[in-house]
Short mmCIF file of C-alpha atoms in Angstrom, two decimals:
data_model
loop_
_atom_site.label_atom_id
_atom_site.label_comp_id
_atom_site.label_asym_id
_atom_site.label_seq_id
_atom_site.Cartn_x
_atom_site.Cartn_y
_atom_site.Cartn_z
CA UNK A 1 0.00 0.00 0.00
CA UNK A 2 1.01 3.22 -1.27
CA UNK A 3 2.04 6.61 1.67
CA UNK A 4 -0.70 7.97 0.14
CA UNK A 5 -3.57 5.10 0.63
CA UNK A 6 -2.14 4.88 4.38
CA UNK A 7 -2.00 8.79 5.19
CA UNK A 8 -6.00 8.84 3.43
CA UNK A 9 -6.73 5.76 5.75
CA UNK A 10 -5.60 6.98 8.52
CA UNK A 11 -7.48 10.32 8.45
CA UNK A 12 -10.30 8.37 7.53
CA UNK A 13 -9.66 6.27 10.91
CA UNK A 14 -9.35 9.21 12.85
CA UNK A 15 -12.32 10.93 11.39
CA UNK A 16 -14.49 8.08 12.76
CA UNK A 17 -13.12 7.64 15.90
CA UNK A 18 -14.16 11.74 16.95
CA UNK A 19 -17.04 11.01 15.59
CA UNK A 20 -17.54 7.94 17.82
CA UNK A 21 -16.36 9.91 20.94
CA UNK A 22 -18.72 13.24 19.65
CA UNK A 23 -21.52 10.60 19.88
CA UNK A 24 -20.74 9.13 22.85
CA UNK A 25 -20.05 11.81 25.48
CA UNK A 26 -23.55 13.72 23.51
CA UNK A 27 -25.17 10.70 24.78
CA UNK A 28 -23.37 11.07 28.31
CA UNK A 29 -24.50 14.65 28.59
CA UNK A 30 -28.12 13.96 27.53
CA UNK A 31 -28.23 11.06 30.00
CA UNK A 32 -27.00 13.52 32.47
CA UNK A 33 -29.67 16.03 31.60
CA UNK A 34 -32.61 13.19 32.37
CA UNK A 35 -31.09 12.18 35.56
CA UNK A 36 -31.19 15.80 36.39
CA UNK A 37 -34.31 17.13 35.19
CA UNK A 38 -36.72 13.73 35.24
CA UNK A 39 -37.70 11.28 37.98
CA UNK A 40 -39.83 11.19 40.97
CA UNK A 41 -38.96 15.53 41.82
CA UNK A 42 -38.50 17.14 38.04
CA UNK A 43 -36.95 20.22 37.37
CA UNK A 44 -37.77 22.45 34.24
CA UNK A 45 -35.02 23.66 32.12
CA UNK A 46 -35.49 27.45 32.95
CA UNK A 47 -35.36 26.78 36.98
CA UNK A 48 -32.37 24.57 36.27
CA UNK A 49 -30.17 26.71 35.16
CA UNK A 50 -31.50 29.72 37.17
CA UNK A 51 -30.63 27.38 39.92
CA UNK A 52 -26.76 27.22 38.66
CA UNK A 53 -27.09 30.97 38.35
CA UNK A 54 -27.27 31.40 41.95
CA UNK A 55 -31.03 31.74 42.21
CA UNK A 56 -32.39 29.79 45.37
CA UNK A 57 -35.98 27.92 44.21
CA UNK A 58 -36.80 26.72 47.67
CA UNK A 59 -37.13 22.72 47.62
CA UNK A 60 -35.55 22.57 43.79
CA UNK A 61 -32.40 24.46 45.01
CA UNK A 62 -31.14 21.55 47.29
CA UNK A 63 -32.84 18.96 45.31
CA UNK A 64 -30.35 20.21 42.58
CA UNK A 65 -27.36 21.05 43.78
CA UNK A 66 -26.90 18.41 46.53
CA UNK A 67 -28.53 15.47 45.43
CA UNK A 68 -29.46 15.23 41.47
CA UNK A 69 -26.50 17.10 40.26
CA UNK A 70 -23.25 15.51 41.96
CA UNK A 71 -25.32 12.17 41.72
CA UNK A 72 -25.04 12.70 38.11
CA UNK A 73 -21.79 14.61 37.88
CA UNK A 74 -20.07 11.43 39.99
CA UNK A 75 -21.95 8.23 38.23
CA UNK A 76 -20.26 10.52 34.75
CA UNK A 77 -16.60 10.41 36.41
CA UNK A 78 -16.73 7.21 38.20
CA UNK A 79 -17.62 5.32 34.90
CA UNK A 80 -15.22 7.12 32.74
CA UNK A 81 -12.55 6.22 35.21
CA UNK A 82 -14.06 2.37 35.49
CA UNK A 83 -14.11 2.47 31.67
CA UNK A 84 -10.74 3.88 30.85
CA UNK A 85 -9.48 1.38 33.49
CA UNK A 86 -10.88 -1.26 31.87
CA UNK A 87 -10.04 -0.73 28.19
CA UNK A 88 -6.29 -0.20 30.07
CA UNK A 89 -6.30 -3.44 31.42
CA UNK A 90 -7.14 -5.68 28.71
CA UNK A 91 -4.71 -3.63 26.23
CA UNK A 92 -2.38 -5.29 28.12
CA UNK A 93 -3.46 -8.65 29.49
CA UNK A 94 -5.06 -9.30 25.51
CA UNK A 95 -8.19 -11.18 27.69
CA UNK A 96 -11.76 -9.94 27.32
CA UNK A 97 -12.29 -10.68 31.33
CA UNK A 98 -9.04 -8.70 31.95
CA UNK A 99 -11.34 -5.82 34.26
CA UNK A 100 -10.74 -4.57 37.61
CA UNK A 101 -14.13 -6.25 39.00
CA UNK A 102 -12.75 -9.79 37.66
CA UNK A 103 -9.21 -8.98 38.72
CA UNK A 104 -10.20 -8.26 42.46
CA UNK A 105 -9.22 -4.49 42.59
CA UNK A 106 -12.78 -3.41 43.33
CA UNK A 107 -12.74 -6.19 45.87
CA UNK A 108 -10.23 -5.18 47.80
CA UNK A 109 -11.20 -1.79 47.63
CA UNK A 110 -14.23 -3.15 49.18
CA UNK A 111 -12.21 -4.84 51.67
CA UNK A 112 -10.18 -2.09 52.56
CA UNK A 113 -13.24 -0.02 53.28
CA UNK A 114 -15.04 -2.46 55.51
CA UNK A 115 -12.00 -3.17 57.39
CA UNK A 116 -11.50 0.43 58.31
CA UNK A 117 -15.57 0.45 58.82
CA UNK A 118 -14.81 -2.24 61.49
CA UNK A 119 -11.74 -1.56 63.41
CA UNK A 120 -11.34 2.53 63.04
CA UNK A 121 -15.25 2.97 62.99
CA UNK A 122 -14.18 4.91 59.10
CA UNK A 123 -17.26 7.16 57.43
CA UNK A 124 -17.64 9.33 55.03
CA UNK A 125 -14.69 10.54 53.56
CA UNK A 126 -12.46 8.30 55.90
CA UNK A 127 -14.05 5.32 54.17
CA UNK A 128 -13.40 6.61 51.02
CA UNK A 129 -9.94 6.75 51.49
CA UNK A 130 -9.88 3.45 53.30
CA UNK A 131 -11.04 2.02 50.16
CA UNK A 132 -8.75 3.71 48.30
CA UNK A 133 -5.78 1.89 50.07
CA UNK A 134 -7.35 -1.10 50.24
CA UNK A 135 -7.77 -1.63 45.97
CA UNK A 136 -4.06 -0.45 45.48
CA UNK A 137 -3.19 -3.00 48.00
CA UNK A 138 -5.04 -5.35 46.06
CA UNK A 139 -3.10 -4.30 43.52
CA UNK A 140 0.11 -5.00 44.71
CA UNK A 141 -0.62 -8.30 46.33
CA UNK A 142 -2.17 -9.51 42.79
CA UNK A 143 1.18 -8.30 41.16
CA UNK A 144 3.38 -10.37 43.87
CA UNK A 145 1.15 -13.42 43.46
CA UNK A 146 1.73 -12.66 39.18
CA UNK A 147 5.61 -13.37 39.92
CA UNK A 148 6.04 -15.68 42.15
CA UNK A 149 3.80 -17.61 39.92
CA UNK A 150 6.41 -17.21 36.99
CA UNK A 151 9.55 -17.91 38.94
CA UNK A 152 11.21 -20.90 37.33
CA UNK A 153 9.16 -20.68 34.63
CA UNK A 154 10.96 -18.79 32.37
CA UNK A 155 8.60 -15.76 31.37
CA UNK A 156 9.24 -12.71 33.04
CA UNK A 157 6.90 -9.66 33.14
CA UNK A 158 3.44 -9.93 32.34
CA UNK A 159 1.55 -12.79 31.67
CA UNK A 160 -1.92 -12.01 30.72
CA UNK A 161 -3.14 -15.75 32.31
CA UNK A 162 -0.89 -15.37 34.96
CA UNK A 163 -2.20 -12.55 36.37
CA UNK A 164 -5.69 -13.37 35.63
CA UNK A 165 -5.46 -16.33 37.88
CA UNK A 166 -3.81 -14.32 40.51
CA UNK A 167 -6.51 -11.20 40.61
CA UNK A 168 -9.29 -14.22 40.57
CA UNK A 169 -7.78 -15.49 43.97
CA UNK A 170 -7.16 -11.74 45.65
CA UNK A 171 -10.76 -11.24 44.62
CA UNK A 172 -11.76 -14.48 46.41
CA UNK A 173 -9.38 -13.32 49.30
CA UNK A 174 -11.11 -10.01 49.32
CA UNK A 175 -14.21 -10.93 49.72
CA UNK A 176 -14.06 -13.35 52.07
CA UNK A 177 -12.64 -10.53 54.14
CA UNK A 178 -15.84 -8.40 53.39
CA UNK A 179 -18.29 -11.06 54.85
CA UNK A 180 -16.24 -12.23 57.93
CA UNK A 181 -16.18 -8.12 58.93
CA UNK A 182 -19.72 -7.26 57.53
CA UNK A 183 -21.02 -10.56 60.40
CA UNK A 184 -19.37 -8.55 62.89
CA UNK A 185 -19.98 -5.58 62.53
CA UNK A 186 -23.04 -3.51 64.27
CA UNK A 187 -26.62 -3.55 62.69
CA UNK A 188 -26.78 0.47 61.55
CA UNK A 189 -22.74 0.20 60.29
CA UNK A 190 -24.09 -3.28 58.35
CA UNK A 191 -26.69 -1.46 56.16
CA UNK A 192 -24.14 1.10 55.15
CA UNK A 193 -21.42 -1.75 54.21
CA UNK A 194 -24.43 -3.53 52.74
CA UNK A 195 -25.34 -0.53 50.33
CA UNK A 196 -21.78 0.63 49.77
CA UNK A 197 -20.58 -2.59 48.73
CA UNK A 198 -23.53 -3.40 46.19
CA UNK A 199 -22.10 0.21 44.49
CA UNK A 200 -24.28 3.11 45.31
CA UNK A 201 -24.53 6.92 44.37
CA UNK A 202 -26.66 7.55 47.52
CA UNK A 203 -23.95 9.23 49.07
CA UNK A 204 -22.92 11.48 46.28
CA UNK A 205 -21.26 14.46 47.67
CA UNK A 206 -18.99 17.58 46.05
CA UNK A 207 -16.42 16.24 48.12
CA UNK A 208 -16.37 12.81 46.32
CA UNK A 209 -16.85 14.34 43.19
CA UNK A 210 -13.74 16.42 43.28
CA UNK A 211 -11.57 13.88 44.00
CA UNK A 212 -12.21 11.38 41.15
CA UNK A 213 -12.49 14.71 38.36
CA UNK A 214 -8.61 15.61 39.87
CA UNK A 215 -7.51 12.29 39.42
CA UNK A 216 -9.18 11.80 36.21
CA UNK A 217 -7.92 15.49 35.08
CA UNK A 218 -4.75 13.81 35.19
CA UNK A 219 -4.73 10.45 34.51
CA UNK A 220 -7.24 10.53 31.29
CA UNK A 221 -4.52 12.26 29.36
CA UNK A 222 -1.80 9.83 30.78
CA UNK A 223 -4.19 6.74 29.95
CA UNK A 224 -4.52 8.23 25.85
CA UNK A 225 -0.64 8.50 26.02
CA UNK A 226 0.03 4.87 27.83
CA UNK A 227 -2.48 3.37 25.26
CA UNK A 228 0.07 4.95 22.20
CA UNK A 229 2.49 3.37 23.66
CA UNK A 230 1.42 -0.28 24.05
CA UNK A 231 0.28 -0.31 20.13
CA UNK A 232 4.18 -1.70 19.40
CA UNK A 233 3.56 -4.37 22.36
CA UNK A 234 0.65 -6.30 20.32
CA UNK A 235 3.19 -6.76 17.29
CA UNK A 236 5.40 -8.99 19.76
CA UNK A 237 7.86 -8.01 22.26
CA UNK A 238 11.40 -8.92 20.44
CA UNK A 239 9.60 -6.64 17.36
CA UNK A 240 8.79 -4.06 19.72
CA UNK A 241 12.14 -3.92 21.35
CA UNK A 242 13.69 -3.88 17.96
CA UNK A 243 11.41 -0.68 17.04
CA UNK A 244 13.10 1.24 20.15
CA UNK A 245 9.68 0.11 22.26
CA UNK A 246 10.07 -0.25 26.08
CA UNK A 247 6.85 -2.76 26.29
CA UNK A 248 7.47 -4.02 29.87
CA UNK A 249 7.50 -0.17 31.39
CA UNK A 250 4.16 0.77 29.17
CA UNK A 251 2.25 -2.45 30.27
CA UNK A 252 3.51 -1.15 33.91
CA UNK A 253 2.70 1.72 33.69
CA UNK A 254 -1.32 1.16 32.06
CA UNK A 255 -1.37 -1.44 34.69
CA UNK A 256 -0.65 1.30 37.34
CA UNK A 257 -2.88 3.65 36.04
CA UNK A 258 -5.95 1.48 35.35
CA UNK A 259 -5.69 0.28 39.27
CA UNK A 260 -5.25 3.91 40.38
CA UNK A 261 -8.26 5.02 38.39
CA UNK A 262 -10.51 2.03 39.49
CA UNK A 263 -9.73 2.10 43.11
CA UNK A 264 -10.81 5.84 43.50
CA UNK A 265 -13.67 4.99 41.46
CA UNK A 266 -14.62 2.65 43.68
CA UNK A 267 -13.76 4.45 46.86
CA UNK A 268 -16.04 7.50 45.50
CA UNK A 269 -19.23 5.01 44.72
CA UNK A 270 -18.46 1.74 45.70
CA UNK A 271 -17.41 -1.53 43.71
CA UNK A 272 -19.60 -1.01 40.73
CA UNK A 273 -20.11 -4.59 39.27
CA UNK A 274 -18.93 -4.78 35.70
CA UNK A 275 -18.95 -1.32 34.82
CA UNK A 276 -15.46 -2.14 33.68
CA UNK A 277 -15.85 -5.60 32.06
CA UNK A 278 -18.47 -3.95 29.86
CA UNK A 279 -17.51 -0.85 28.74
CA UNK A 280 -14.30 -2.28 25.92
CA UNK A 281 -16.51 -4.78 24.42
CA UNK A 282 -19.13 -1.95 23.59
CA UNK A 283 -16.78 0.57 22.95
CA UNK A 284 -14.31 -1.97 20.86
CA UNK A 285 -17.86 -2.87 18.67
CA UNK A 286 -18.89 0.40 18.06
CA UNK A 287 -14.94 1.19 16.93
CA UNK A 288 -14.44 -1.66 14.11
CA UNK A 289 -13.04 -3.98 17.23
CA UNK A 290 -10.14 -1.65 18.09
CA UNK A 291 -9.70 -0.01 22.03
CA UNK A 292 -10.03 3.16 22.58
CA UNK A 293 -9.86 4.05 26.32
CA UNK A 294 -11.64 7.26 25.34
CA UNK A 295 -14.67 5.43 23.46
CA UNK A 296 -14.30 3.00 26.82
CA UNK A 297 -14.83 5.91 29.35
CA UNK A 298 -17.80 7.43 27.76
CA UNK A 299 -19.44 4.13 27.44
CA UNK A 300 -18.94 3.15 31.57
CA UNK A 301 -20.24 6.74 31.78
CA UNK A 302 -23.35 6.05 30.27
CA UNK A 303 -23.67 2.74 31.53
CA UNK A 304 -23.11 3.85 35.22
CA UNK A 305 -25.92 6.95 35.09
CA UNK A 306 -28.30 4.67 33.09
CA UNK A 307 -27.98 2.20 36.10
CA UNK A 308 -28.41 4.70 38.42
CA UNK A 309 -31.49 6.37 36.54
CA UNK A 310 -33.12 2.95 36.28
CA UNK A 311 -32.57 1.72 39.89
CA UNK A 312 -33.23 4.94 41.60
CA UNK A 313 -36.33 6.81 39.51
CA UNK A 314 -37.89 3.94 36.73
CA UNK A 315 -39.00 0.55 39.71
CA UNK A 316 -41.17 2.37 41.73
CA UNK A 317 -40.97 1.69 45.56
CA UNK A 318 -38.52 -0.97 44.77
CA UNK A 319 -35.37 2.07 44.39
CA UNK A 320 -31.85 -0.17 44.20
CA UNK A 321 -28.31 1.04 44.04
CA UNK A 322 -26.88 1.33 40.73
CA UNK A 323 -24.49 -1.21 41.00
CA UNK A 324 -27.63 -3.74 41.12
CA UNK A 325 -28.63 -2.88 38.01
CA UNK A 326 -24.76 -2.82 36.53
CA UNK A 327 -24.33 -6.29 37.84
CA UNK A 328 -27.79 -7.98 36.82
CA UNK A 329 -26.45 -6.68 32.97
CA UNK A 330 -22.81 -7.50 33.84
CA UNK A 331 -23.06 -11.42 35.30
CA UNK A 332 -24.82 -12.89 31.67
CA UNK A 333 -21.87 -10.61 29.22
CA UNK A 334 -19.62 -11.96 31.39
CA UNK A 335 -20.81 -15.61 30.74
CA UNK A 336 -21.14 -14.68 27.09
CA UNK A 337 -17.43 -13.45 27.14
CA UNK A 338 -16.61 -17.20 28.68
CA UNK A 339 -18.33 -18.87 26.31
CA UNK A 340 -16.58 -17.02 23.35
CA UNK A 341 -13.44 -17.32 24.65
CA UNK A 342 -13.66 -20.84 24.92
CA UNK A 343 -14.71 -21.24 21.76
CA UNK A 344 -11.46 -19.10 20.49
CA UNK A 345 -9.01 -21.44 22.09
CA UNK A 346 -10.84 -24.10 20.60
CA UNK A 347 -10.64 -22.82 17.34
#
């Protein structure tokens, strides 16, 4: 193929992929607007944005600004970081369950929030960054495990399997950890672990919401960057060394980043089931089967205030955390995903 052909291919790629992303995060914000303005307590359009203005509606002006709005604000960031996390880890591990729910990272965020919950009496913003800890932890004992699993056997690095089979026994590990506390811990403090662990955006606050939009202020142009950088890995890593690639410090480093962004996703809302697992295999479709961790983020953004839309304003009486709804979707993909993937090794 002719400079040319490439250089018009290329543009034509590009093209299509900001179209993809115009589409998406348009569907983000209009989500956005219905959680907002629609539900049980609507808001017009006119008050709304008198409201931002400064204007105090009484009822509509707290309604607003501290429930609706950072409840939809937060579900945005906290899937765009779940998403971008996810479409980070499987760049790297090449395995369509390759998420941070499967891997245990959520898990042991979950862990490490209960356990402060338990022995330091954590709430609030204390739990948060409990939870925080306690998925980086994760993190690190999954990547430990990864090793010592590979001693002897002469593969270094990363091992997609590998470390598969070592974030599927953290995340076994982990939650063990969550029931044993959650039996001993007092009735009022066991309805809060209950909630946050199912993945809730009940406790939505500013606070929250400013510390996953820092993080993800600088880690979503670090993640586009990382991504670039891994695109020699998947032509082998001998090629990729011989290109003047450095695969085993970008598969680090997306590694890194996609637990950092997933653990304070899930210390701002709780371990969201699946938000992760689903967002590349949607985003990858709607991009001709190629990851994009942008097209990935949008997509867990509009998968995580759908959820939260549906479970608290569309059943009724019957309101359930958004990380219900996430996880009813989540559990049969993530059978399909087996079932495909057992059908690829057979093939």
């Amino acid at each position: 193929m002719k400079a040319a052909q490439v250089h018009t291919l290329r543009r034509r790629q590009a093209r299509r992929h900001t179209l993809l992303l115009v589409g998406l995060f348009t569907a983000v914000l209009a989500m956005m607007a219905m959680r907002v303005l629609l539900g049980q307590y609507t808001v017009t359009i006119p008050d709304f944005f008198r409201i931002l203005g400064g204007e105090r509606i009484p009822g509509a002006t707290f309604i607003v600004m501290q429930d609706k709005l950072p409840r939809a604000l937060l579900g945005a960031a906290a899937g765009l970081a779940f998403g971008i996390a996810g479409a980070l880890f499987r760049s790297v591990l090449r395995n369509p369950l390759a998420s941070p729910d499967v891997l245990g990272i959520n898990a042991g965020a979950a862990a490490g929030a209960v356990t402060a919950m338990y022995f330091l009496g954590a709430a609030g913003t204390g739990l948060a960054w409990a939870a925080l800890a306690g998925g980086i932890a994760a993190a690190c004992l999954i990547a430990a495990v990864s090793t010592s699993l590979g001693a002897g056997t002469g593969r270094s690095g990363i091992v997609g399997e590998r470390f598969l089979l070592a974030g599927i026994g953290v995340a076994a590990l982990a939650q063990a950890v969550v029931m044993g506390l959650m039996t001993r811990l007092s009735t009022q403090n066991v309805q809060t672990a209950a909630v946050w662990t199912a993945g809730s955006l009940n406790s939505s606050t500013w606070d929250r919401l400013t510390l996953v939009a820092v993080v993800l202020v600088l880690a979503v142009p670090l993640a586009v960057l990382v991504q670039r950088s891994l695109q020699p890995a998947g032509l082998g890593t001998e090629l990729a060394v011989g290109l003047g690639s450095r695969p085993g410090v970008a598969q680090a480093g997306a590694l890194g980043l996609g637990v950092a962004l997933a653990a304070v996703a899930t210390a701002a809302t709780g371990p969201l089931a699946f938000v992760a697992l689903l967002s590349t295999p949607i985003a990858a479709a709607l991009h001709g089967g190629k990851i994009s961790v942008l097209a990935s983020g949008a997509v867990g953004a509009l998968i995580v205030v759908a959820a939260d839309m549906v479970g608290a304003e569309m059943l009724g009486e019957a309101r359930l955390p958004a990380g219900v709804i996430t996880g009813a979707i989540g559990a049969p993909v993530m059978l399909w995903l087996l079932v495909q993937l057992r059908r690829g090794k057979q093939s």
